[in-house]
PDB file of C-alpha atoms in Angstrom:
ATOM      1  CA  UNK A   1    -100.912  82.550  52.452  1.00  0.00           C
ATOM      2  CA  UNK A   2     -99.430  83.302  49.156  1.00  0.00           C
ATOM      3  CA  UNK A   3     -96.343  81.487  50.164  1.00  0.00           C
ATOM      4  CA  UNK A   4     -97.699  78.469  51.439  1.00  0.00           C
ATOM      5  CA  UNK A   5     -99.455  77.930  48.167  1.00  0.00           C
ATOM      6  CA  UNK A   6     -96.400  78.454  46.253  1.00  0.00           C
ATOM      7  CA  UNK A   7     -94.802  75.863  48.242  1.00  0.00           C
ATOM      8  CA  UNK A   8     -98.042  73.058  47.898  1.00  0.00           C
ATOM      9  CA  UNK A   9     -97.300  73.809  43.871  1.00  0.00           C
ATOM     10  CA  UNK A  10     -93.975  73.314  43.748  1.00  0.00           C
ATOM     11  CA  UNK A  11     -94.230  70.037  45.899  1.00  0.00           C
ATOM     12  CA  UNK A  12     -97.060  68.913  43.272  1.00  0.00           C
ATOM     13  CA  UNK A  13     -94.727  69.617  40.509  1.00  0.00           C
ATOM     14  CA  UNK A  14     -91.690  67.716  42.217  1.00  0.00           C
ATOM     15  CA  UNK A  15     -93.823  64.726  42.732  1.00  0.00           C
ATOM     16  CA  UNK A  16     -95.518  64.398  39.354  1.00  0.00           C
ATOM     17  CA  UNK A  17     -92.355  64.999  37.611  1.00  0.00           C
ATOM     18  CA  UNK A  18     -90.642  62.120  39.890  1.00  0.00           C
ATOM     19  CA  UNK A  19     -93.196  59.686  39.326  1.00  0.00           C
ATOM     20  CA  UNK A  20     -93.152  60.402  35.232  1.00  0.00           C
ATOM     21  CA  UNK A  21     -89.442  59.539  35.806  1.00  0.00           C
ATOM     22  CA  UNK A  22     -89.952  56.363  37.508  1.00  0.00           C
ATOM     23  CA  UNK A  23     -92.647  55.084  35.165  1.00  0.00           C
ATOM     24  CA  UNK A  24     -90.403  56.420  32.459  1.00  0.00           C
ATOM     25  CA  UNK A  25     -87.896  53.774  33.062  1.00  0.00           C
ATOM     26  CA  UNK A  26     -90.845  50.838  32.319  1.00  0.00           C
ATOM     27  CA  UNK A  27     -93.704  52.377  30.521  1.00  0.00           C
ATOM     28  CA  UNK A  28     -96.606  50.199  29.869  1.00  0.00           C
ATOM     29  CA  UNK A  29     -98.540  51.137  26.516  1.00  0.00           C
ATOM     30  CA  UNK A  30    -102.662  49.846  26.773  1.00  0.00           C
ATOM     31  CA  UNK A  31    -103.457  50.406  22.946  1.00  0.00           C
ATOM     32  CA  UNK A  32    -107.059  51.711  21.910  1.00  0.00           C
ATOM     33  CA  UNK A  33    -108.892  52.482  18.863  1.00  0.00           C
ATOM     34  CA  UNK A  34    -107.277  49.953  17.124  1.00  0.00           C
ATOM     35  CA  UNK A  35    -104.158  51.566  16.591  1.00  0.00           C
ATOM     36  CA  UNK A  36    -100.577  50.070  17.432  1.00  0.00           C
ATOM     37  CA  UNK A  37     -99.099  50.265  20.807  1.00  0.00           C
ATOM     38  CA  UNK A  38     -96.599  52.087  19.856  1.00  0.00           C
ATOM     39  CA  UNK A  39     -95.931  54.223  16.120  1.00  0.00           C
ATOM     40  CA  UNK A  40     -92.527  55.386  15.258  1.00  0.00           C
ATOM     41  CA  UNK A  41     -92.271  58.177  12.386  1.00  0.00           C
ATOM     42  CA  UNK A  42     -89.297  58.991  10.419  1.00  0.00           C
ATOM     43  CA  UNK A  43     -87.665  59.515   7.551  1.00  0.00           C
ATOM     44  CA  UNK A  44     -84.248  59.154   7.971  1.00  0.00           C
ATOM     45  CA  UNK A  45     -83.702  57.688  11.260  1.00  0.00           C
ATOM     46  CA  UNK A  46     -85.128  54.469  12.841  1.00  0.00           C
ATOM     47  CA  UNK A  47     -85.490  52.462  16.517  1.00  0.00           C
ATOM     48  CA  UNK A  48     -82.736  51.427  18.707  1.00  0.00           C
ATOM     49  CA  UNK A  49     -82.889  48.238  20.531  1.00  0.00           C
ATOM     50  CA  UNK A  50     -81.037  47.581  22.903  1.00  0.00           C
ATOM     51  CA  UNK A  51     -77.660  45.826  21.824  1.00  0.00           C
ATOM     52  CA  UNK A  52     -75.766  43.584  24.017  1.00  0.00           C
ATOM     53  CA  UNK A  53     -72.955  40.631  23.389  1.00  0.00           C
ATOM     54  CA  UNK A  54     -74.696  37.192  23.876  1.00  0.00           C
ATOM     55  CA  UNK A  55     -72.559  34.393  24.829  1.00  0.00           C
ATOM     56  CA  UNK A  56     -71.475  31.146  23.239  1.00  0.00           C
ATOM     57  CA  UNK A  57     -74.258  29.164  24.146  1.00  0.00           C
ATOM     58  CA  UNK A  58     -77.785  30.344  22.861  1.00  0.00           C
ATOM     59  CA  UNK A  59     -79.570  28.578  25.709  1.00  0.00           C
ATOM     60  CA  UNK A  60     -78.147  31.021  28.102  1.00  0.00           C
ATOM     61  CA  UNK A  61     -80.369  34.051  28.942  1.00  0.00           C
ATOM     62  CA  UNK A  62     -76.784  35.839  29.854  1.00  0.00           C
ATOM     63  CA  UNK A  63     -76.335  38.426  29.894  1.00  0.00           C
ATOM     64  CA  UNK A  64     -79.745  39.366  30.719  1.00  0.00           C
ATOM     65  CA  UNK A  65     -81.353  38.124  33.563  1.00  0.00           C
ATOM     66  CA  UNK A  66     -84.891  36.677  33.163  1.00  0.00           C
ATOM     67  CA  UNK A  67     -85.476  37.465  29.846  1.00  0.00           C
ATOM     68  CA  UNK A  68     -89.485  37.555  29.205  1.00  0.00           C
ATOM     69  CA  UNK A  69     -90.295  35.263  26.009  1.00  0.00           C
ATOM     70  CA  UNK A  70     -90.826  37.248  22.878  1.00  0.00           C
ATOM     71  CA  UNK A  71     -87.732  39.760  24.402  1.00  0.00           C
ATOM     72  CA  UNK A  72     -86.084  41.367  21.556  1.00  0.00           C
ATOM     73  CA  UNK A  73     -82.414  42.539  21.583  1.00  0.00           C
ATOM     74  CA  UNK A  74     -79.132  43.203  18.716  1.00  0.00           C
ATOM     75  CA  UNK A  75     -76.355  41.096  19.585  1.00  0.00           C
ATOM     76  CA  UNK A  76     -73.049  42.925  18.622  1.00  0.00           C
ATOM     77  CA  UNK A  77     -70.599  40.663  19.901  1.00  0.00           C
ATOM     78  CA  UNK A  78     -68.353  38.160  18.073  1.00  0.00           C
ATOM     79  CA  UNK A  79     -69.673  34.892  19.655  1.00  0.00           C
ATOM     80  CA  UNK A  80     -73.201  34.811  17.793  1.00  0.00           C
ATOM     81  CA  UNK A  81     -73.811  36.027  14.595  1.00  0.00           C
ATOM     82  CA  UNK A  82     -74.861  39.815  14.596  1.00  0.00           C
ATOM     83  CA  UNK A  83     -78.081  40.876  14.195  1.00  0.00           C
ATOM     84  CA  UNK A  84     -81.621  40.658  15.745  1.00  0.00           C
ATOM     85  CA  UNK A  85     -82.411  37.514  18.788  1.00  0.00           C
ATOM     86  CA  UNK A  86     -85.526  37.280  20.838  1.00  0.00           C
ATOM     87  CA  UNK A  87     -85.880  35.244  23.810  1.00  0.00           C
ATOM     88  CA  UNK A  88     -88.221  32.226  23.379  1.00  0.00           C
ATOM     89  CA  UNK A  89     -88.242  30.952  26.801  1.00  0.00           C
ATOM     90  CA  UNK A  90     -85.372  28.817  26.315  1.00  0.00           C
ATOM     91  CA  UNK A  91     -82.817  29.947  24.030  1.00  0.00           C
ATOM     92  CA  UNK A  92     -81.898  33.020  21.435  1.00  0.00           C
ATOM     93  CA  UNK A  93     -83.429  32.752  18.858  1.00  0.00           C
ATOM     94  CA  UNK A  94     -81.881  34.889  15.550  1.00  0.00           C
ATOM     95  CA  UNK A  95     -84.844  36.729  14.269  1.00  0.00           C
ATOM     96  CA  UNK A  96     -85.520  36.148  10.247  1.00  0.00           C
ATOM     97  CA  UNK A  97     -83.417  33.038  11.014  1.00  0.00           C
ATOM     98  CA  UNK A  98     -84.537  29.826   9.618  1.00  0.00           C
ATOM     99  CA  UNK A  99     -85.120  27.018  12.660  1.00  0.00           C
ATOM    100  CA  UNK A 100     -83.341  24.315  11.579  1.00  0.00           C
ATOM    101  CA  UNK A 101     -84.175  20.607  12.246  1.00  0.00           C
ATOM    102  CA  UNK A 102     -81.800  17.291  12.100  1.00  0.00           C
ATOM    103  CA  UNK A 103     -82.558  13.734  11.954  1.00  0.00           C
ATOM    104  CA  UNK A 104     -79.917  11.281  14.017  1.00  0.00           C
ATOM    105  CA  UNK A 105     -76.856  11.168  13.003  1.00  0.00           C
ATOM    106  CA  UNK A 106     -76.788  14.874  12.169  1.00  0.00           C
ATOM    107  CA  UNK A 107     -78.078  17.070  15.154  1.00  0.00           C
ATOM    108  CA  UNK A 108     -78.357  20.673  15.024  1.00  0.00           C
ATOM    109  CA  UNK A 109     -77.571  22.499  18.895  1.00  0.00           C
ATOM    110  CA  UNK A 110     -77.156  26.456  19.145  1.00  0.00           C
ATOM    111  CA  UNK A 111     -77.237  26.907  15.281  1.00  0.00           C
ATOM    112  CA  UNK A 112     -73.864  24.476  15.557  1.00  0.00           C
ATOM    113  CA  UNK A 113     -74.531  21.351  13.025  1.00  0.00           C
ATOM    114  CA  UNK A 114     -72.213  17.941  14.162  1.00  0.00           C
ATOM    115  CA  UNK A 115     -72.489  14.181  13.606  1.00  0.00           C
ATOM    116  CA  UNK A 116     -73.348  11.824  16.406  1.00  0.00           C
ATOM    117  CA  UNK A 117     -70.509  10.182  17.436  1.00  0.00           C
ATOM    118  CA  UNK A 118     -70.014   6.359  16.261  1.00  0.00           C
ATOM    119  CA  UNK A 119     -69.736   3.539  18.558  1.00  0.00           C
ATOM    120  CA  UNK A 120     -66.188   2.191  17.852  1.00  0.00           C
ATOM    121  CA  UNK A 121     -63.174   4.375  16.218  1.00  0.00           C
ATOM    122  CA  UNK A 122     -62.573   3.785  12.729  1.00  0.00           C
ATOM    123  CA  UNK A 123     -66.041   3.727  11.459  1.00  0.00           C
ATOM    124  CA  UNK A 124     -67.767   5.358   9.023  1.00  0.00           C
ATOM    125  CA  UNK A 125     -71.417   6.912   7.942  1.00  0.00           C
ATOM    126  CA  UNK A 126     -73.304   5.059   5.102  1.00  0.00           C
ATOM    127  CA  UNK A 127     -76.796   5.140   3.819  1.00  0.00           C
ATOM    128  CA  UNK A 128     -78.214   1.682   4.071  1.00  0.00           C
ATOM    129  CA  UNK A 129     -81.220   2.687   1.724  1.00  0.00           C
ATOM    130  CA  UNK A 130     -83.383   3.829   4.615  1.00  0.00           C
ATOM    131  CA  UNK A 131     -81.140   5.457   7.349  1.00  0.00           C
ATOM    132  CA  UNK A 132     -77.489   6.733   8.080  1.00  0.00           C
ATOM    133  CA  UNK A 133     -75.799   4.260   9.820  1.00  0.00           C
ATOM    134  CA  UNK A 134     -71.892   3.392  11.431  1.00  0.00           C
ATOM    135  CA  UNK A 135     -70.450   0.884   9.365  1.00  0.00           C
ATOM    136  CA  UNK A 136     -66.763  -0.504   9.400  1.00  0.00           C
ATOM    137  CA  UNK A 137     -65.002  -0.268   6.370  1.00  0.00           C
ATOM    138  CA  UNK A 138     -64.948  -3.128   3.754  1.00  0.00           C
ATOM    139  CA  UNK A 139     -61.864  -5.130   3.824  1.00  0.00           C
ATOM    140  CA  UNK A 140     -59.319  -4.965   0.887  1.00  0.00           C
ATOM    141  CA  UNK A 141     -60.156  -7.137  -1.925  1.00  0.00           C
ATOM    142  CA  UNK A 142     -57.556  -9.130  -3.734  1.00  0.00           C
ATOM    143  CA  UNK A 143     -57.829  -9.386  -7.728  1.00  0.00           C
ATOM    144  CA  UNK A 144     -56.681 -11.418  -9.902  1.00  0.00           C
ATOM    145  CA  UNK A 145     -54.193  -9.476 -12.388  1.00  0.00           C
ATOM    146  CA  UNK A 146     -53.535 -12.506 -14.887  1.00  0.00           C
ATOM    147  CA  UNK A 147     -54.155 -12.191 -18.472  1.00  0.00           C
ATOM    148  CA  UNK A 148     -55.062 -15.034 -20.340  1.00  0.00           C
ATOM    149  CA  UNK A 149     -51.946 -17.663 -21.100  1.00  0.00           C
ATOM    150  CA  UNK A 150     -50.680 -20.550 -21.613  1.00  0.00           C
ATOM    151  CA  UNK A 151     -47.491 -22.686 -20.202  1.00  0.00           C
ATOM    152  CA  UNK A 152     -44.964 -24.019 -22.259  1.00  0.00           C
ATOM    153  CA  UNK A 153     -41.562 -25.437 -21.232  1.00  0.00           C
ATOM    154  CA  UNK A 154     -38.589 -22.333 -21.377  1.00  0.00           C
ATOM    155  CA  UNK A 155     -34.632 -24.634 -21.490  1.00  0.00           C
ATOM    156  CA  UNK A 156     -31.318 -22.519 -21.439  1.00  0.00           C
ATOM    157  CA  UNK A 157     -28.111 -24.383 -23.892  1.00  0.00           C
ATOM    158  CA  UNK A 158     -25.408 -25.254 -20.933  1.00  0.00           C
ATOM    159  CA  UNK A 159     -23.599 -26.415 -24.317  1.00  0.00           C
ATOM    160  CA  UNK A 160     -23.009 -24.685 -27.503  1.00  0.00           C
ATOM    161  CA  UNK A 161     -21.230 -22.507 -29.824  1.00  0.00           C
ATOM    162  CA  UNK A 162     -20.121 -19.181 -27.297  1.00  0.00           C
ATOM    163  CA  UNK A 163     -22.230 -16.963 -28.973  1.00  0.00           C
ATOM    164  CA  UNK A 164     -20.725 -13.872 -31.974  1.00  0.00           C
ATOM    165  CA  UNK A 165     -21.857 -11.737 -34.699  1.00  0.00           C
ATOM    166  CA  UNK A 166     -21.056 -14.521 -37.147  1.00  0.00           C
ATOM    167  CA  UNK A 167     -21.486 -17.912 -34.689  1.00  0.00           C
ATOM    168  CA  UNK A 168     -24.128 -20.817 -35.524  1.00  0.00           C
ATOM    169  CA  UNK A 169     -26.721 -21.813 -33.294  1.00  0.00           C
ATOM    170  CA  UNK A 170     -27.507 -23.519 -30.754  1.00  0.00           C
ATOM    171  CA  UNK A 171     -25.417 -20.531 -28.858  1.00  0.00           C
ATOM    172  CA  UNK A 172     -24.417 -21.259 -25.286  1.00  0.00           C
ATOM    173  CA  UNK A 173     -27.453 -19.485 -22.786  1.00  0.00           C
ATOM    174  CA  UNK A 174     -30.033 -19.426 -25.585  1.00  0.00           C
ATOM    175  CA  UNK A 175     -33.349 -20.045 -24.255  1.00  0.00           C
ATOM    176  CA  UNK A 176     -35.603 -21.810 -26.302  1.00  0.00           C
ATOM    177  CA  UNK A 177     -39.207 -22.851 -26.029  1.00  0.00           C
ATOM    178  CA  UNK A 178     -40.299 -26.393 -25.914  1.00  0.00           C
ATOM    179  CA  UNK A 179     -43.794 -28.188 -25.506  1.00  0.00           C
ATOM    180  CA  UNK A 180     -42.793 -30.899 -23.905  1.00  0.00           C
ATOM    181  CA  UNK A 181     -41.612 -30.669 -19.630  1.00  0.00           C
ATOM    182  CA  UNK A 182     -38.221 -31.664 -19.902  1.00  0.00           C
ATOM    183  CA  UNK A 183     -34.956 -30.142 -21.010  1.00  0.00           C
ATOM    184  CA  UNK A 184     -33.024 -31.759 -24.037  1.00  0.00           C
ATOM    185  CA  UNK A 185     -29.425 -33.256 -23.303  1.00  0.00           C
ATOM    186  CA  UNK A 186     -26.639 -30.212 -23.173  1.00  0.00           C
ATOM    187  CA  UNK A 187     -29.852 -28.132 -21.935  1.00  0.00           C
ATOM    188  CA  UNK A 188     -31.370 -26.974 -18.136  1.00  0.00           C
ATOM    189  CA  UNK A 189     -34.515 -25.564 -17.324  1.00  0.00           C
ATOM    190  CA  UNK A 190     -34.944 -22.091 -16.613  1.00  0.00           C
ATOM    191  CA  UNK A 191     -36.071 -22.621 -12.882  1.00  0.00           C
ATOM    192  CA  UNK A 192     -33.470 -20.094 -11.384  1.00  0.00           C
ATOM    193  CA  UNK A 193     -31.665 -22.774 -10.576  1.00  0.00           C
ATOM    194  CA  UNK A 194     -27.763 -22.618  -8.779  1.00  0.00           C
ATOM    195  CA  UNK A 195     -25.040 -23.932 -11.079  1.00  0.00           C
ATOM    196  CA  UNK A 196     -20.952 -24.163 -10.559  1.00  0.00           C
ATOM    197  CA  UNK A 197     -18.638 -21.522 -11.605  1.00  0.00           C
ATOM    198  CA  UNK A 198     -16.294 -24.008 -11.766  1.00  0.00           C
ATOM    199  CA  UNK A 199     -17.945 -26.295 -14.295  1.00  0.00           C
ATOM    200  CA  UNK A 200     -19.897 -23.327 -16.436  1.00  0.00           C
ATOM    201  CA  UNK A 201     -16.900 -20.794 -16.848  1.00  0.00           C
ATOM    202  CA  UNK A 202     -18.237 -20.210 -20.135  1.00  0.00           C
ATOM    203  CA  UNK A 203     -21.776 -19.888 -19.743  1.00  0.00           C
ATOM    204  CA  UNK A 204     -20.950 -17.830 -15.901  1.00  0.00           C
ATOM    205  CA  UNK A 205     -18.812 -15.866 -18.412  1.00  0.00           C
ATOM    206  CA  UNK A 206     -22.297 -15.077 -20.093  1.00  0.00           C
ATOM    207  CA  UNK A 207     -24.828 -14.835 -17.425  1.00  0.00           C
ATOM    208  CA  UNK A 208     -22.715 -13.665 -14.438  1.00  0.00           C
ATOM    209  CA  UNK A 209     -24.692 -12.919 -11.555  1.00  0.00           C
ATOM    210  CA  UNK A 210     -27.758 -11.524 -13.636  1.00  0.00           C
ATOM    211  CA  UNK A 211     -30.121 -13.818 -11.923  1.00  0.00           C
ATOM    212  CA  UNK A 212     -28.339 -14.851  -8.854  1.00  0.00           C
ATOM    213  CA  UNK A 213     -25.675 -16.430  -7.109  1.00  0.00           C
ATOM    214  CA  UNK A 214     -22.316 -15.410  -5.050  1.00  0.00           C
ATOM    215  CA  UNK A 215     -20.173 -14.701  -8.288  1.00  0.00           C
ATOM    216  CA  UNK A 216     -17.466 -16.726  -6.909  1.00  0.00           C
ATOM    217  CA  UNK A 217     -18.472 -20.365  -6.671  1.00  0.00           C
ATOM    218  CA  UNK A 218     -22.372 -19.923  -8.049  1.00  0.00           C
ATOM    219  CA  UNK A 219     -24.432 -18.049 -10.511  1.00  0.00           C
ATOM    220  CA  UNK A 220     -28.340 -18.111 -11.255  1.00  0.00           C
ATOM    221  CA  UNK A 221     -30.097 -19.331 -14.589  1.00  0.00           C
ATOM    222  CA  UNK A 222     -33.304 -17.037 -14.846  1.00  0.00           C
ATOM    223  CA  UNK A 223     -35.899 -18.154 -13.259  1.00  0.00           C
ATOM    224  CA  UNK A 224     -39.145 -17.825 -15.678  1.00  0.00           C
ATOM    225  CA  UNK A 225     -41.163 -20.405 -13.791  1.00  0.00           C
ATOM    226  CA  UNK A 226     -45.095 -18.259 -13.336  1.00  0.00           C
ATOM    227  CA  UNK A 227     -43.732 -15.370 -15.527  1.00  0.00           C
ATOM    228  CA  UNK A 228     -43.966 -13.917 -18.895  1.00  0.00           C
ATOM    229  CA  UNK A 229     -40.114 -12.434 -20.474  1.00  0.00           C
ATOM    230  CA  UNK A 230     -40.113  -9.383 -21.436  1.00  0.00           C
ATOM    231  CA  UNK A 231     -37.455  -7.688 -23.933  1.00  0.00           C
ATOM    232  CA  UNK A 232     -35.190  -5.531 -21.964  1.00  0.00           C
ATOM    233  CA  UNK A 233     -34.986  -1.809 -23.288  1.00  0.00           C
ATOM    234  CA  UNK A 234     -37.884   0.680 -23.398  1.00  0.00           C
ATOM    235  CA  UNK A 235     -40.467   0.571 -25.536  1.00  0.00           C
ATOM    236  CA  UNK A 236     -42.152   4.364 -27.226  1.00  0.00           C
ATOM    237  CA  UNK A 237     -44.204   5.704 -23.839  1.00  0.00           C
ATOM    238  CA  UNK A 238     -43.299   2.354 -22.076  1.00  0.00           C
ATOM    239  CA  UNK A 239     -40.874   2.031 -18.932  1.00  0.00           C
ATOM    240  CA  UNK A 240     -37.036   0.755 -19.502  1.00  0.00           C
ATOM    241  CA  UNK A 241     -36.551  -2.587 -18.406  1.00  0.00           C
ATOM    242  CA  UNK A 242     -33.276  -3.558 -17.861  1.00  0.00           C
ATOM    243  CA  UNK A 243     -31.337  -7.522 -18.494  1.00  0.00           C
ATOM    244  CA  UNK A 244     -32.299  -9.670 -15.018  1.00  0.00           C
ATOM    245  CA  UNK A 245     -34.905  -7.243 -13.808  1.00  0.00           C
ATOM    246  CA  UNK A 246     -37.985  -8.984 -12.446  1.00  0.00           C
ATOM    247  CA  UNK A 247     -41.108  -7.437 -10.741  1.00  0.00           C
ATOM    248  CA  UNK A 248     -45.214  -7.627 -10.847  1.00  0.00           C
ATOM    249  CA  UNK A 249     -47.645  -9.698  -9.047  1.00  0.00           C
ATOM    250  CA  UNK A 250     -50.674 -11.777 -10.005  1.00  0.00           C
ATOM    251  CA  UNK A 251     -53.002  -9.851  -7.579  1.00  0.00           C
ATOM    252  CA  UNK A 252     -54.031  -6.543  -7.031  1.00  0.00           C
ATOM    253  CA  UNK A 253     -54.849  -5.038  -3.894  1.00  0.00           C
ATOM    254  CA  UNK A 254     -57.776  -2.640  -3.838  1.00  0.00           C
ATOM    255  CA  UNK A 255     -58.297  -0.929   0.000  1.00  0.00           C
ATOM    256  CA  UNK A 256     -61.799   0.430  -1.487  1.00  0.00           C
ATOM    257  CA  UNK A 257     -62.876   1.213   2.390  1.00  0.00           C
ATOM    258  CA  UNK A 258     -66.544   2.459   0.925  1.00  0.00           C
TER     259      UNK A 258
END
C-alpha cells in the first residue's frame, strides 16, 4: 500500500513539474488589483529582450516568423541601426525613433531618405514657389563685354623717315589716328591687310611677321579694325602683353544652369 502511494506522488510531481515547464516556455500574465502584469526589481541589473540581427529591409518580419504587432526585440546586427524595434504589423519600427514623413520628390522608405527620380536625364530639382519640380537647366546666356567707345580711323606711314633715336616724324609704321575714313597719301589703313616684301623692304624690315604673313613674299599690317591697342609690357598687378599679341571677345559666356 505504502508503495503504491509513493508511486501516485511521484507521478503527481512528474506531471505538475512538466506542465510548469511547458507553460514556462509561453507564460500568460492576467493582471489584478491594478498592478502591472509584470514588475521587475533591481538595482543593478535590468531586463533582457531578446536580441536578434534584422535584415536590410524593415518591412521584413525576418528573422522572426509572424511577429505579433506591438512585438518588442534589440537588433544587434550591422544592417539596422542598434537598439530597440517593435513589430507594427508591417514593418520594424525603431523604438524612441522619430516616424518620419516626405512629401514627393523626397520619399522616406525603411528609414532610407532618396529623391524621386526625374523624367529625362540631365534635369534638375527647383522650387517653383509652391512645389519641387524637374526642370532643365537654363541655357547659357551671352553678354555683352563692350565698354563704352567710340571709332575713329587708325592709318600706318608706308612712307617716311626709318625711324631712330634722333629721326623726325612722320617715321615709317607709325600709326596715327584720324577722324576722317580714309588713309592720307604715303599711308594704309590698319585693316591687317597683306602687303609685298618686295615693295615694303623697309617697312617688312620693321613689322616682320608681327601681324601676319609668310615672311618671304608677304607680311601683315595690324589689324585694329573692332579693337582697342593696348601698350605692350606689363603694367603693376596687370598681365604682360607682348608686340602683335591679340586676344578678348565682345561676349561673355555665362553657363549659369540654375
Amino acid at each position: 500500500m505504502k508503495k503504491f502511494l509513493s508511486s501516485i506522488s511521484t507521478g503527481l510531481i512528474l506531471y505538475f513539474c512538466s506542465v510548469n515547464i511547458v507553460h514556462a516556455q509561453s507564460t500568460l500574465i492576467t493582471p489584478g488589483n491594478n498592478q502591472p502584469n509584470i514588475t521587475a526589481t533591481s538595482t543593478n541589473n535590468g531586463i533582457l529582450v531578446p536580441q536578434i540581427t534584422l535584415t536590410g529591409n524593415l518591412t521584413s518580419a525576418d528573422p522572426v516568423s509572424n511577429p505579433g504587432a506591438g512585438l518588442l526585440i534589440y537588433n544587434i546586427g550591422d544592417n539596422q541601426d542598434k537598439g530597440f524595434y517593435y513589430w507594427t504589423g508591417s514593418t520594424w519600427q525603431l523604438l524612441g525613433g522619430a516616424q518620419l514623413t516626405a512629401t514627393a520628390p523626397i520619399s522616406i522608405t525603411s528609414n532610407t531618405i532618396k529623391l524621386n527620380s526625374g523624367t529625362a536625364a540631365g534635369q534638375l530639382l527647383t522650387w517653383d514657389g509652391y512645389n519641387w519640380v524637374n526642370t532643365y537647366p537654363k541655357p547659357a546666356d551671352n553678354l555683352d563685354n563692350r565698354q563704352p567707345y567710340l571709332t575713329l580711323n587708325f592709318s600706318i606711314a608706308l612712307q617716311g623717315i626709318y625711324p631712330s633715336q634722333n629721326g623726325y616724324e612722320p617715321f615709317l609704321g607709325e600709326i596715327s589716328i584720324y577722324g576722317f575714313n580714309f588713309a592720307p597719301t604715303g599711308w594704309a589703313l590698319c585693316n591687317g591687310q597683306l602687303l609685298a616684301t618686295a615693295q615694303n623692304d623697309a617697312l617688312f624690315t620693321l613689322l616682320g611677321t608681327t601681324y601676319g604673313g609668310n615672311g618671304t613674299s608677304t607680311f601683315a599690317l595690324p589689324d585694329l579694325r573692332g579693337r582697342v591697342p593696348v601698350h605692350k609690357g606689363q603694367g603693376s598687378g596687370l598681365s604682360n602683353y607682348t608686340i602683335g599679341q591679340s586676344g578678348g571677345t565682345e561676349t561673355l559666356t555665362i553657363d549659369n544652369k540654375y
